[in-house]
Amino acid sequence: MSSSIIELRNVSKTYSTAAGDFTALINVNMNILAGEFLGIVGKSGAGKSTLLNMINGVDQLTSGEVIVRADNENISIHTMSEDARASWRGKKMGVVYQSFQLLPMLTLIDNITLPMDLSDNYKPRESKERAMQLLQLMELEEHAYKLPAFISGGQQQRVAIARALANDPPILVADEPTGSLDSITADHIFEVFEHLITDQGKTIVMVTHDVGLVSRFSRSLTIADGELLSEAVPDTKLNQGRKK
Amino acid sequence: MRPRWRKVLHDLIDNKARTLLVVLSIAVGVFSIGVISGAYQIISNDMSVSYAANHPANVELRMANYNTDVLTSIHNAQGIGEAEGRRVNNFRVRAQGSDQWVALDVVALESFSKNQVNLLAPVSGAVEAGKDEILLEKDALKKLNATVGENLTLELSDGTLKELKLVGIVQDVSTGAGDFLAPPFAYIVMKTLPTLRQPELFNRAYVTVAEGQDDIANIREVGTALKDRLDKNGTAVSRTRFSETHKHPLADTVNAILGILLALGILIVFLSSSLIANTLSALLSQHLRHIGVIKLVGGRNKQVFAMYLTLIMAFGVLALLIAVPLGGQGAYGLALFIANKLRFNLLGYRIVPMALMIQVAVGLLVPLVAGLAPVISGSRITVLRALSGDLAGDENKPQAGKPDRLPWFDYMLVRVTRILAMRGIHIPRPFIISLRNTFRRRGRLMLTLFTLTMGGAIFIAVFNVRVTLHDYIGAIGSYFRADVTVDFDKTYRLSEVQKFGLQVDGVERVEAWQFIGTELLYPDGAVADNLNMLAPPANSKLVNPIIVAGRWIRADDVRKFAVSEAILNFFPDLKPGDSMYLKIKGRTEVWEVIGIFKFVGREGILAYTPFEYSSQVLNLTNRSSSYRFVTTQHDRATQDLMAERLDHFFRGAGFKVRQAESGLASLDTASESLDTLVVFLLIMAILTAIVGAMGLTGTMGMNVLERTREIGIMRAIGADDRAVMRTVIAEGFVIGAMSFGLAIILSIPFTYLLSTIVSLAVFETPIDVVFTYMGYAIWFGLILVLSVVASILPARNAARLTIREVLAYE
Ligand SMILES: Nc1ncnc2c1ncn2[C@@H]1O[C@H](COP(=O)(O)OP(=O)(O)OP(=O)(O)O)[C@@H](O)[C@H]1O
Ligand SMILES: [Mg+2]
């Protein structure tokens, strides 16, 4: 719990729309440490999703740098092509969204196997076994051959998390994963996340507008109008070390 | 199975209607190409093989009576291979128990077993006829209802009846090939001729050349030399016909027709690919979210590309599974049909490798070409856009960099409805919604309109072509306006025929015509072609020529003639006023061309000279063996009846009648074969219309699918099933009506194009185009029905959507 796994330097994002340019992120600097459970909190429209999409490479930043140090590799994802980012993301970073984004025509187990199939990290037999283990982890093994439409929202979100873990990535980013779930179901998701951090050493970045969840993160940052306001658990020593 | 391929499989089978639509649209194109290319290959091979297999004569000579000595001299002439003498006489023949007389050309052979040229192939019964026995060519059975073993009654020119035993049916693909109008044949042995009161002498020679049997110039040379020799030695040759061994005389016509069908087939492929492009781009935009998810979890562009490429290739493969077997059957069916019509044989059912390859190529390439652009752009889309469901290419969504304003069409619609409303005209709301929907996706609308319009334009054009052809045939008929033509075995005085003829009830007028068989010569004396010269009275109302250049015949014309356009094949620069060398009754004369008229090129060169002059040439003043009768009524039935009556009457009065024929009898055959062609064109037109209708169904289905939310909202604010269905059907209707308007315009150039191609192929001359409201009326009805039917399924789906489903859709 010491080294920085993701580093953002002066990240800005400007959307150009018909109404004119809109800057959704202004000079964001941050370090995400390996093994932490980082919460990014802010009001609707603050720029949380935008920030997350800079980290997972779904969107392209306007200026600045995003560097990810996963599995002893230093990757500047802002320099990669969209296509290269996709393949990198598939192996190194699991992504979970508020709307679960499962493929409706595939069974749960196939949905979880898909990232392994695409990355070719595992042999077909292995990947199937692994998908089953992940389903067991999520306590969903009896639903393995159902279609997403036939399970509940909370269950679907757990499948989405299992899929995000398919290629055993060191980092998990989640955008309002509990946003559409009731509090008991949401609790269950948090338990899963906590387990992933303590038992598997994953790093998790989670975005939420719910300030009440701050206590569940190991650290949380607030974002407002595209600017990072405060760090609840500042770690100046480490930041200084980084900026030399 | 790997999950990504499982997804492809689900994409293929989960939406069966869409898969069926895409597969069928590919299949229609593959099928039509398969049928036509297959038939083309089969025919172009089998037509010549089957023709050549029967050792067709290279030179056919019609001659005065001659004996075996002359035949031997023909045999021994320079460059001659085989030579066979035959006697051909026309008889009226009747089957047992029937009172229907049929004119047959009865061919007498010296020996069936020594038959070397124009071979007879057995069909059923005996292959040789003994004394007083007869064989029928199988085509004769179409007119003569006879069975092997019964006796056929032949009527001799003096009226006596003779019976010959029908012992077998044979096929003769060579004699009369290339002549649509040739009468059916029957075969006897020479020994039977005395029974029929005919001399045991030949009047035809069927000759093959020893070398260069596929070199028409050589055949002409050898044939002309032979003819000159015969003429010089006192056996007059009245007509010669030259043809190559390995080329059916009608090969060019058939190829031209297949060429037209091929062009239409290619058009169908083209149209169906625009339909496929439409469906695939809609499919891709519906799948944006899936693509987004795949990329989110690590899918690369090329992996997405491979998945969707596999999907469209699967569509192609499924289409091939349907279309290839059907296309093979269709190809053989079409070939068989043409072969039967033109009296040649096919070598048996088979799969044509070339056609198969073409079909596979079309079936795989068409979806590939049509789907490549949407698949490439779909696989390149960014995750963000894909996941936000931002439909690529939705023209009317405000897009980055574009000013936010009402689309032009909506703006116009608002203005127009407002103006109309001020004048008290209120357009129903649902109709306005339909109109807006129609124009929402302009690219898709254009493709749908294009397909429907093409289908409609071709459909309409085919009807116009049909009328054009019939009009032309009718115009050709104006060269044969007599109601009944009576030919006698000898010449009679005009006054005598008139005196008797006018006694027959219903006869109004009698004209004597003469005929001079001549040959057109090149300046060096070689025979260019036969020239059949008819000689009606100069003021005859029974010819109504379509003059292209110069003038028609006059009573004071001497050694002058008007000639059909076909002569331009031999003398392309011929103008009225030019002089030509003609061989008439063995003498070479110089005649002046006074006019050129339009006529069916296929029937050889036809010429007219006044009766007033021909009677001098033939030395027959006011006499003729051929008479034209005008009756009070001119319908087909009356003409047939009058022909029968005149035949009877003149025989009764002791005239030697050869035959009495009703006026348009021969034209029926010609328009029959044209109708066959029109049927093919119509089938192709219907196929295009089907592609158009499928396109419309697809478009409506996609439009409804994309408007699920909107329909849900309509329902939520109280629209009932019928209101929802009405808006959807109205939309289909608007598209149908628009395509009809466009088809009217496009059908005009299509009519000209198609008429020109067809008339060049069949008549060897371009003809004047005639338009008919028929095609327009039928297509109007059809497009209304089609557009409603095409919208009903999507409309019902729309009406079935419940609010819950609509909300679940996102
Ligand atoms: N594609 C885009 N084009 C233009 N503006 C955008 C786009 N995406 C986001 N924005 C704007 O950027 C700002 C930040 O958006 P973002 O989605 O990051 O907010 P958020 O904090 O995730 O809000 P929420 O809690 O509602 O999800 C908003 O004002 C939004 O309008
Ligand atoms: Mg957000």
PDB file of N, CA, C and O in Angstrom, chain A residues 16-18 53 58-59 82-84 86-87 89-90 95 97 101-106 110 113-115 117-120 124 163, chain B residues 1-4 6-7 10-11 14 289-290 293-301 303 381-384 387 399-402:
ATOM      1  N   SER A  16     -16.385  19.811 -27.186  1.00  0.00           N
ATOM      2  CA  SER A  16     -16.888  20.884 -28.052  1.00  0.00           C
ATOM      3  C   SER A  16     -18.294  20.498 -28.519  1.00  0.00           C
ATOM      4  O   SER A  16     -18.504  19.419 -29.064  1.00  0.00           O
ATOM      5  N   THR A  17     -19.220  21.343 -28.259  1.00  0.00           N
ATOM      6  CA  THR A  17     -20.611  21.092 -28.643  1.00  0.00           C
ATOM      7  C   THR A  17     -21.091  22.230 -29.527  1.00  0.00           C
ATOM      8  O   THR A  17     -20.364  23.207 -29.753  1.00  0.00           O
ATOM      9  N   ALA A  18     -22.304  22.085 -29.987  1.00  0.00           N
ATOM     10  CA  ALA A  18     -22.891  23.111 -30.844  1.00  0.00           C
ATOM     11  C   ALA A  18     -22.957  24.446 -30.102  1.00  0.00           C
ATOM     12  O   ALA A  18     -22.792  25.507 -30.700  1.00  0.00           O
ATOM     13  N   ASN A  53     -13.523   8.080 -17.198  1.00  0.00           N
ATOM     14  CA  ASN A  53     -13.296   7.684 -18.590  1.00  0.00           C
ATOM     15  C   ASN A  53     -11.902   8.077 -19.080  1.00  0.00           C
ATOM     16  O   ASN A  53     -11.411   7.517 -20.059  1.00  0.00           O
ATOM     17  N   VAL A  58     -11.539   5.050 -21.934  1.00  0.00           N
ATOM     18  CA  VAL A  58     -12.720   5.035 -22.785  1.00  0.00           C
ATOM     19  C   VAL A  58     -12.794   6.340 -23.575  1.00  0.00           C
ATOM     20  O   VAL A  58     -13.208   6.374 -24.717  1.00  0.00           O
ATOM     21  N   ASP A  59     -12.331   7.424 -22.971  1.00  0.00           N
ATOM     22  CA  ASP A  59     -12.344   8.712 -23.673  1.00  0.00           C
ATOM     23  C   ASP A  59     -10.922   9.254 -23.759  1.00  0.00           C
ATOM     24  O   ASP A  59     -10.035   8.836 -23.018  1.00  0.00           O
ATOM     25  N   GLU A  82      -7.154   4.461 -29.602  1.00  0.00           N
ATOM     26  CA  GLU A  82      -8.386   3.943 -29.010  1.00  0.00           C
ATOM     27  C   GLU A  82      -8.387   2.413 -29.024  1.00  0.00           C
ATOM     28  O   GLU A  82      -8.761   1.759 -28.063  1.00  0.00           O
ATOM     29  N   ASP A  83      -7.914   1.858 -30.151  1.00  0.00           N
ATOM     30  CA  ASP A  83      -7.924   0.402 -30.307  1.00  0.00           C
ATOM     31  C   ASP A  83      -6.963  -0.256 -29.331  1.00  0.00           C
ATOM     32  O   ASP A  83      -7.298  -1.230 -28.666  1.00  0.00           O
ATOM     33  N   ALA A  84      -5.766   0.335 -29.214  1.00  0.00           N
ATOM     34  CA  ALA A  84      -4.774  -0.222 -28.298  1.00  0.00           C
ATOM     35  C   ALA A  84      -5.263  -0.096 -26.856  1.00  0.00           C
ATOM     36  O   ALA A  84      -5.050  -0.992 -26.047  1.00  0.00           O
ATOM     37  N   ALA A  86      -8.341  -0.240 -25.884  1.00  0.00           N
ATOM     38  CA  ALA A  86      -9.360  -1.257 -25.648  1.00  0.00           C
ATOM     39  C   ALA A  86      -8.699  -2.564 -25.246  1.00  0.00           C
ATOM     40  O   ALA A  86      -9.089  -3.200 -24.265  1.00  0.00           O
ATOM     41  N   SER A  87      -7.677  -2.953 -25.981  1.00  0.00           N
ATOM     42  CA  SER A  87      -7.053  -4.241 -25.715  1.00  0.00           C
ATOM     43  C   SER A  87      -6.293  -4.190 -24.373  1.00  0.00           C
ATOM     44  O   SER A  87      -6.309  -5.134 -23.595  1.00  0.00           O
ATOM     45  N   ARG A  89      -7.123  -2.243 -21.823  1.00  0.00           N
ATOM     46  CA  ARG A  89      -8.158  -2.201 -20.795  1.00  0.00           C
ATOM     47  C   ARG A  89      -8.684  -3.607 -20.500  1.00  0.00           C
ATOM     48  O   ARG A  89      -8.894  -3.982 -19.346  1.00  0.00           O
ATOM     49  N   GLY A  90      -8.855  -4.363 -21.582  1.00  0.00           N
ATOM     50  CA  GLY A  90      -9.379  -5.714 -21.424  1.00  0.00           C
ATOM     51  C   GLY A  90      -8.526  -6.550 -20.480  1.00  0.00           C
ATOM     52  O   GLY A  90      -9.029  -7.411 -19.771  1.00  0.00           O
ATOM     53  N   VAL A  95     -13.953  -2.748 -15.798  1.00  0.00           N
ATOM     54  CA  VAL A  95     -14.813  -1.569 -15.789  1.00  0.00           C
ATOM     55  C   VAL A  95     -16.237  -1.989 -15.447  1.00  0.00           C
ATOM     56  O   VAL A  95     -16.759  -2.959 -16.012  1.00  0.00           O
ATOM     57  N   TYR A  97     -20.169  -0.306 -14.884  1.00  0.00           N
ATOM     58  CA  TYR A  97     -21.006   0.887 -15.026  1.00  0.00           C
ATOM     59  C   TYR A  97     -22.306   0.736 -14.261  1.00  0.00           C
ATOM     60  O   TYR A  97     -22.702  -0.382 -13.903  1.00  0.00           O
ATOM     61  N   GLN A 101     -24.526  -3.181 -18.575  1.00  0.00           N
ATOM     62  CA  GLN A 101     -23.857  -3.390 -19.856  1.00  0.00           C
ATOM     63  C   GLN A 101     -23.481  -4.850 -20.093  1.00  0.00           C
ATOM     64  O   GLN A 101     -22.375  -5.168 -20.498  1.00  0.00           O
ATOM     65  N   LEU A 102     -24.438  -5.732 -19.813  1.00  0.00           N
ATOM     66  CA  LEU A 102     -24.222  -7.134 -20.182  1.00  0.00           C
ATOM     67  C   LEU A 102     -24.787  -7.347 -21.572  1.00  0.00           C
ATOM     68  O   LEU A 102     -25.696  -6.625 -21.995  1.00  0.00           O
ATOM     69  N   LEU A 103     -24.257  -8.327 -22.284  1.00  0.00           N
ATOM     70  CA  LEU A 103     -24.815  -8.621 -23.606  1.00  0.00           C
ATOM     71  C   LEU A 103     -26.059  -9.498 -23.415  1.00  0.00           C
ATOM     72  O   LEU A 103     -25.966 -10.589 -22.844  1.00  0.00           O
ATOM     73  N   PRO A 104     -27.214  -9.016 -23.873  1.00  0.00           N
ATOM     74  CA  PRO A 104     -28.482  -9.685 -23.531  1.00  0.00           C
ATOM     75  C   PRO A 104     -28.624 -11.080 -24.125  1.00  0.00           C
ATOM     76  O   PRO A 104     -29.370 -11.893 -23.593  1.00  0.00           O
ATOM     77  N   MET A 105     -27.902 -11.372 -25.220  1.00  0.00           N
ATOM     78  CA  MET A 105     -28.136 -12.674 -25.862  1.00  0.00           C
ATOM     79  C   MET A 105     -27.217 -13.762 -25.295  1.00  0.00           C
ATOM     80  O   MET A 105     -27.358 -14.914 -25.659  1.00  0.00           O
ATOM     81  N   LEU A 106     -26.290 -13.373 -24.431  1.00  0.00           N
ATOM     82  CA  LEU A 106     -25.357 -14.357 -23.898  1.00  0.00           C
ATOM     83  C   LEU A 106     -25.720 -14.707 -22.459  1.00  0.00           C
ATOM     84  O   LEU A 106     -26.185 -13.857 -21.698  1.00  0.00           O
ATOM     85  N   ASP A 110     -21.234 -16.928 -20.293  1.00  0.00           N
ATOM     86  CA  ASP A 110     -20.644 -16.467 -21.556  1.00  0.00           C
ATOM     87  C   ASP A 110     -20.262 -14.997 -21.453  1.00  0.00           C
ATOM     88  O   ASP A 110     -19.233 -14.571 -21.991  1.00  0.00           O
ATOM     89  N   THR A 113     -17.044 -14.963 -19.725  1.00  0.00           N
ATOM     90  CA  THR A 113     -15.964 -15.556 -20.523  1.00  0.00           C
ATOM     91  C   THR A 113     -15.501 -14.613 -21.633  1.00  0.00           C
ATOM     92  O   THR A 113     -14.361 -14.682 -22.084  1.00  0.00           O
ATOM     93  N   LEU A 114     -16.420 -13.732 -22.084  1.00  0.00           N
ATOM     94  CA  LEU A 114     -16.137 -12.886 -23.240  1.00  0.00           C
ATOM     95  C   LEU A 114     -14.794 -12.140 -23.176  1.00  0.00           C
ATOM     96  O   LEU A 114     -14.011 -12.216 -24.123  1.00  0.00           O
ATOM     97  N   PRO A 115     -14.461 -11.450 -22.052  1.00  0.00           N
ATOM     98  CA  PRO A 115     -13.174 -10.730 -22.030  1.00  0.00           C
ATOM     99  C   PRO A 115     -11.983 -11.672 -22.187  1.00  0.00           C
ATOM    100  O   PRO A 115     -11.000 -11.321 -22.837  1.00  0.00           O
ATOM    101  N   ASP A 117     -12.030 -14.479 -23.814  1.00  0.00           N
ATOM    102  CA  ASP A 117     -12.043 -14.887 -25.217  1.00  0.00           C
ATOM    103  C   ASP A 117     -11.361 -13.817 -26.072  1.00  0.00           C
ATOM    104  O   ASP A 117     -10.525 -14.117 -26.924  1.00  0.00           O
ATOM    105  N   LEU A 118     -11.706 -12.550 -25.793  1.00  0.00           N
ATOM    106  CA  LEU A 118     -11.182 -11.471 -26.625  1.00  0.00           C
ATOM    107  C   LEU A 118      -9.684 -11.255 -26.393  1.00  0.00           C
ATOM    108  O   LEU A 118      -8.945 -10.941 -27.325  1.00  0.00           O
ATOM    109  N   SER A 119      -9.238 -11.428 -25.128  1.00  0.00           N
ATOM    110  CA  SER A 119      -7.824 -11.144 -24.849  1.00  0.00           C
ATOM    111  C   SER A 119      -6.936 -12.342 -25.150  1.00  0.00           C
ATOM    112  O   SER A 119      -5.724 -12.197 -25.238  1.00  0.00           O
ATOM    113  N   ASP A 120      -7.539 -13.509 -25.251  1.00  0.00           N
ATOM    114  CA  ASP A 120      -6.780 -14.739 -25.494  1.00  0.00           C
ATOM    115  C   ASP A 120      -5.787 -15.033 -24.382  1.00  0.00           C
ATOM    116  O   ASP A 120      -4.757 -15.645 -24.604  1.00  0.00           O
ATOM    117  N   PRO A 124      -9.794 -21.826 -23.863  1.00  0.00           N
ATOM    118  CA  PRO A 124     -11.246 -21.898 -23.706  1.00  0.00           C
ATOM    119  C   PRO A 124     -11.681 -22.682 -22.471  1.00  0.00           C
ATOM    120  O   PRO A 124     -12.543 -22.224 -21.721  1.00  0.00           O
ATOM    121  N   ARG A 163     -17.358 -10.103 -14.579  1.00  0.00           N
ATOM    122  CA  ARG A 163     -16.804  -9.938 -15.917  1.00  0.00           C
ATOM    123  C   ARG A 163     -15.594  -9.013 -15.869  1.00  0.00           C
ATOM    124  O   ARG A 163     -14.592  -9.243 -16.543  1.00  0.00           O
TER     125      ARG A 163
ATOM    126  N   MET B   1     -18.466 -23.420 -27.601  1.00  0.00           N
ATOM    127  CA  MET B   1     -18.218 -22.338 -28.562  1.00  0.00           C
ATOM    128  C   MET B   1     -17.769 -21.081 -27.831  1.00  0.00           C
ATOM    129  O   MET B   1     -18.244 -20.780 -26.743  1.00  0.00           O
ATOM    130  N   ARG B   2     -16.843 -20.374 -28.433  1.00  0.00           N
ATOM    131  CA  ARG B   2     -16.374 -19.136 -27.808  1.00  0.00           C
ATOM    132  C   ARG B   2     -17.511 -18.118 -27.771  1.00  0.00           C
ATOM    133  O   ARG B   2     -18.299 -18.054 -28.703  1.00  0.00           O
ATOM    134  N   PRO B   3     -17.570 -17.351 -26.690  1.00  0.00           N
ATOM    135  CA  PRO B   3     -18.724 -16.452 -26.527  1.00  0.00           C
ATOM    136  C   PRO B   3     -18.900 -15.461 -27.678  1.00  0.00           C
ATOM    137  O   PRO B   3     -20.028 -15.130 -28.025  1.00  0.00           O
ATOM    138  N   ARG B   4     -17.809 -14.994 -28.275  1.00  0.00           N
ATOM    139  CA  ARG B   4     -18.031 -14.003 -29.341  1.00  0.00           C
ATOM    140  C   ARG B   4     -18.717 -14.653 -30.541  1.00  0.00           C
ATOM    141  O   ARG B   4     -19.544 -14.040 -31.199  1.00  0.00           O
ATOM    142  N   ARG B   6     -20.641 -17.243 -30.251  1.00  0.00           N
ATOM    143  CA  ARG B   6     -22.002 -17.521 -29.811  1.00  0.00           C
ATOM    144  C   ARG B   6     -22.883 -16.285 -30.008  1.00  0.00           C
ATOM    145  O   ARG B   6     -24.028 -16.376 -30.396  1.00  0.00           O
ATOM    146  N   LYS B   7     -22.304 -15.125 -29.763  1.00  0.00           N
ATOM    147  CA  LYS B   7     -23.077 -13.898 -30.002  1.00  0.00           C
ATOM    148  C   LYS B   7     -23.451 -13.778 -31.486  1.00  0.00           C
ATOM    149  O   LYS B   7     -24.590 -13.471 -31.834  1.00  0.00           O
ATOM    150  N   HIS B  10     -26.274 -16.008 -32.205  1.00  0.00           N
ATOM    151  CA  HIS B  10     -27.537 -15.459 -31.709  1.00  0.00           C
ATOM    152  C   HIS B  10     -28.030 -14.327 -32.593  1.00  0.00           C
ATOM    153  O   HIS B  10     -29.220 -14.207 -32.857  1.00  0.00           O
ATOM    154  N   ASP B  11     -27.104 -13.479 -33.051  1.00  0.00           N
ATOM    155  CA  ASP B  11     -27.506 -12.389 -33.940  1.00  0.00           C
ATOM    156  C   ASP B  11     -28.184 -12.949 -35.177  1.00  0.00           C
ATOM    157  O   ASP B  11     -29.074 -12.349 -35.749  1.00  0.00           O
ATOM    158  N   ASP B  14     -31.659 -15.085 -33.548  1.00  0.00           N
ATOM    159  CA  ASP B  14     -32.650 -14.491 -32.648  1.00  0.00           C
ATOM    160  C   ASP B  14     -33.663 -13.630 -33.392  1.00  0.00           C
ATOM    161  O   ASP B  14     -34.843 -13.650 -33.085  1.00  0.00           O
ATOM    162  N   ARG B 289     -24.576  -0.609 -29.014  1.00  0.00           N
ATOM    163  CA  ARG B 289     -24.338  -0.833 -27.599  1.00  0.00           C
ATOM    164  C   ARG B 289     -23.529  -2.117 -27.401  1.00  0.00           C
ATOM    165  O   ARG B 289     -22.606  -2.162 -26.596  1.00  0.00           O
ATOM    166  N   HIS B 290     -23.878  -3.148 -28.175  1.00  0.00           N
ATOM    167  CA  HIS B 290     -23.126  -4.408 -28.075  1.00  0.00           C
ATOM    168  C   HIS B 290     -21.667  -4.168 -28.408  1.00  0.00           C
ATOM    169  O   HIS B 290     -20.766  -4.670 -27.742  1.00  0.00           O
ATOM    170  N   VAL B 293     -19.968  -2.536 -25.563  1.00  0.00           N
ATOM    171  CA  VAL B 293     -19.660  -3.461 -24.472  1.00  0.00           C
ATOM    172  C   VAL B 293     -18.430  -4.301 -24.814  1.00  0.00           C
ATOM    173  O   VAL B 293     -17.523  -4.456 -23.995  1.00  0.00           O
ATOM    174  N   ILE B 294     -18.402  -4.805 -26.044  1.00  0.00           N
ATOM    175  CA  ILE B 294     -17.276  -5.653 -26.448  1.00  0.00           C
ATOM    176  C   ILE B 294     -15.968  -4.880 -26.328  1.00  0.00           C
ATOM    177  O   ILE B 294     -14.954  -5.379 -25.818  1.00  0.00           O
ATOM    178  N   LYS B 295     -15.999  -3.612 -26.762  1.00  0.00           N
ATOM    179  CA  LYS B 295     -14.772  -2.819 -26.690  1.00  0.00           C
ATOM    180  C   LYS B 295     -14.433  -2.454 -25.255  1.00  0.00           C
ATOM    181  O   LYS B 295     -13.263  -2.346 -24.892  1.00  0.00           O
ATOM    182  N   LEU B 296     -15.465  -2.290 -24.460  1.00  0.00           N
ATOM    183  CA  LEU B 296     -15.246  -1.951 -23.058  1.00  0.00           C
ATOM    184  C   LEU B 296     -14.476  -3.066 -22.357  1.00  0.00           C
ATOM    185  O   LEU B 296     -13.606  -2.803 -21.545  1.00  0.00           O
ATOM    186  N   VAL B 297     -14.796  -4.311 -22.696  1.00  0.00           N
ATOM    187  CA  VAL B 297     -14.132  -5.426 -22.020  1.00  0.00           C
ATOM    188  C   VAL B 297     -12.931  -5.933 -22.811  1.00  0.00           C
ATOM    189  O   VAL B 297     -12.490  -7.048 -22.612  1.00  0.00           O
ATOM    190  N   GLY B 298     -12.429  -5.095 -23.721  1.00  0.00           N
ATOM    191  CA  GLY B 298     -11.152  -5.423 -24.347  1.00  0.00           C
ATOM    192  C   GLY B 298     -11.207  -5.851 -25.791  1.00  0.00           C
ATOM    193  O   GLY B 298     -10.204  -6.300 -26.333  1.00  0.00           O
ATOM    194  N   GLY B 299     -12.371  -5.716 -26.436  1.00  0.00           N
ATOM    195  CA  GLY B 299     -12.450  -6.110 -27.845  1.00  0.00           C
ATOM    196  C   GLY B 299     -11.757  -5.103 -28.746  1.00  0.00           C
ATOM    197  O   GLY B 299     -11.911  -3.902 -28.570  1.00  0.00           O
ATOM    198  N   ARG B 300     -10.982  -5.588 -29.694  1.00  0.00           N
ATOM    199  CA  ARG B 300     -10.291  -4.697 -30.626  1.00  0.00           C
ATOM    200  C   ARG B 300     -11.132  -4.541 -31.889  1.00  0.00           C
ATOM    201  O   ARG B 300     -11.996  -5.357 -32.180  1.00  0.00           O
ATOM    202  N   ASN B 301     -10.791  -3.484 -32.654  1.00  0.00           N
ATOM    203  CA  ASN B 301     -11.516  -3.204 -33.899  1.00  0.00           C
ATOM    204  C   ASN B 301     -11.610  -4.436 -34.787  1.00  0.00           C
ATOM    205  O   ASN B 301     -12.655  -4.782 -35.301  1.00  0.00           O
ATOM    206  N   GLN B 303     -11.362  -7.515 -34.048  1.00  0.00           N
ATOM    207  CA  GLN B 303     -12.203  -8.599 -33.524  1.00  0.00           C
ATOM    208  C   GLN B 303     -13.681  -8.308 -33.786  1.00  0.00           C
ATOM    209  O   GLN B 303     -14.432  -9.187 -34.210  1.00  0.00           O
ATOM    210  N   ILE B 381     -16.173   2.489 -34.323  1.00  0.00           N
ATOM    211  CA  ILE B 381     -16.814   3.481 -33.470  1.00  0.00           C
ATOM    212  C   ILE B 381     -16.178   3.476 -32.078  1.00  0.00           C
ATOM    213  O   ILE B 381     -15.703   2.439 -31.609  1.00  0.00           O
ATOM    214  N   THR B 382     -16.126   4.629 -31.431  1.00  0.00           N
ATOM    215  CA  THR B 382     -15.497   4.689 -30.110  1.00  0.00           C
ATOM    216  C   THR B 382     -16.464   4.130 -29.072  1.00  0.00           C
ATOM    217  O   THR B 382     -17.675   4.157 -29.259  1.00  0.00           O
ATOM    218  N   VAL B 383     -15.890   3.611 -27.996  1.00  0.00           N
ATOM    219  CA  VAL B 383     -16.686   2.998 -26.937  1.00  0.00           C
ATOM    220  C   VAL B 383     -17.703   4.005 -26.410  1.00  0.00           C
ATOM    221  O   VAL B 383     -18.856   3.681 -26.170  1.00  0.00           O
ATOM    222  N   LEU B 384     -17.218   5.242 -26.233  1.00  0.00           N
ATOM    223  CA  LEU B 384     -18.050   6.252 -25.611  1.00  0.00           C
ATOM    224  C   LEU B 384     -19.316   6.478 -26.408  1.00  0.00           C
ATOM    225  O   LEU B 384     -20.429   6.459 -25.885  1.00  0.00           O
ATOM    226  N   LEU B 387     -21.577   3.383 -26.394  1.00  0.00           N
ATOM    227  CA  LEU B 387     -22.309   3.140 -25.157  1.00  0.00           C
ATOM    228  C   LEU B 387     -23.365   4.195 -24.893  1.00  0.00           C
ATOM    229  O   LEU B 387     -24.411   3.913 -24.327  1.00  0.00           O
ATOM    230  N   GLN B 399     -25.989  17.414 -33.951  1.00  0.00           N
ATOM    231  CA  GLN B 399     -24.651  16.850 -33.834  1.00  0.00           C
ATOM    232  C   GLN B 399     -23.654  17.952 -33.565  1.00  0.00           C
ATOM    233  O   GLN B 399     -23.908  19.128 -33.846  1.00  0.00           O
ATOM    234  N   ALA B 400     -22.530  17.544 -33.012  1.00  0.00           N
ATOM    235  CA  ALA B 400     -21.493  18.511 -32.716  1.00  0.00           C
ATOM    236  C   ALA B 400     -21.175  19.315 -33.969  1.00  0.00           C
ATOM    237  O   ALA B 400     -21.013  18.763 -35.042  1.00  0.00           O
ATOM    238  N   GLY B 401     -21.100  20.609 -33.805  1.00  0.00           N
ATOM    239  CA  GLY B 401     -20.689  21.453 -34.926  1.00  0.00           C
ATOM    240  C   GLY B 401     -21.818  21.842 -35.842  1.00  0.00           C
ATOM    241  O   GLY B 401     -21.645  22.639 -36.755  1.00  0.00           O
ATOM    242  N   LYS B 402     -23.006  21.278 -35.639  1.00  0.00           N
ATOM    243  CA  LYS B 402     -24.119  21.633 -36.524  1.00  0.00           C
ATOM    244  C   LYS B 402     -25.097  22.535 -35.775  1.00  0.00           C
ATOM    245  O   LYS B 402     -25.415  22.264 -34.625  1.00  0.00           O
TER     246      LYS B 402
END
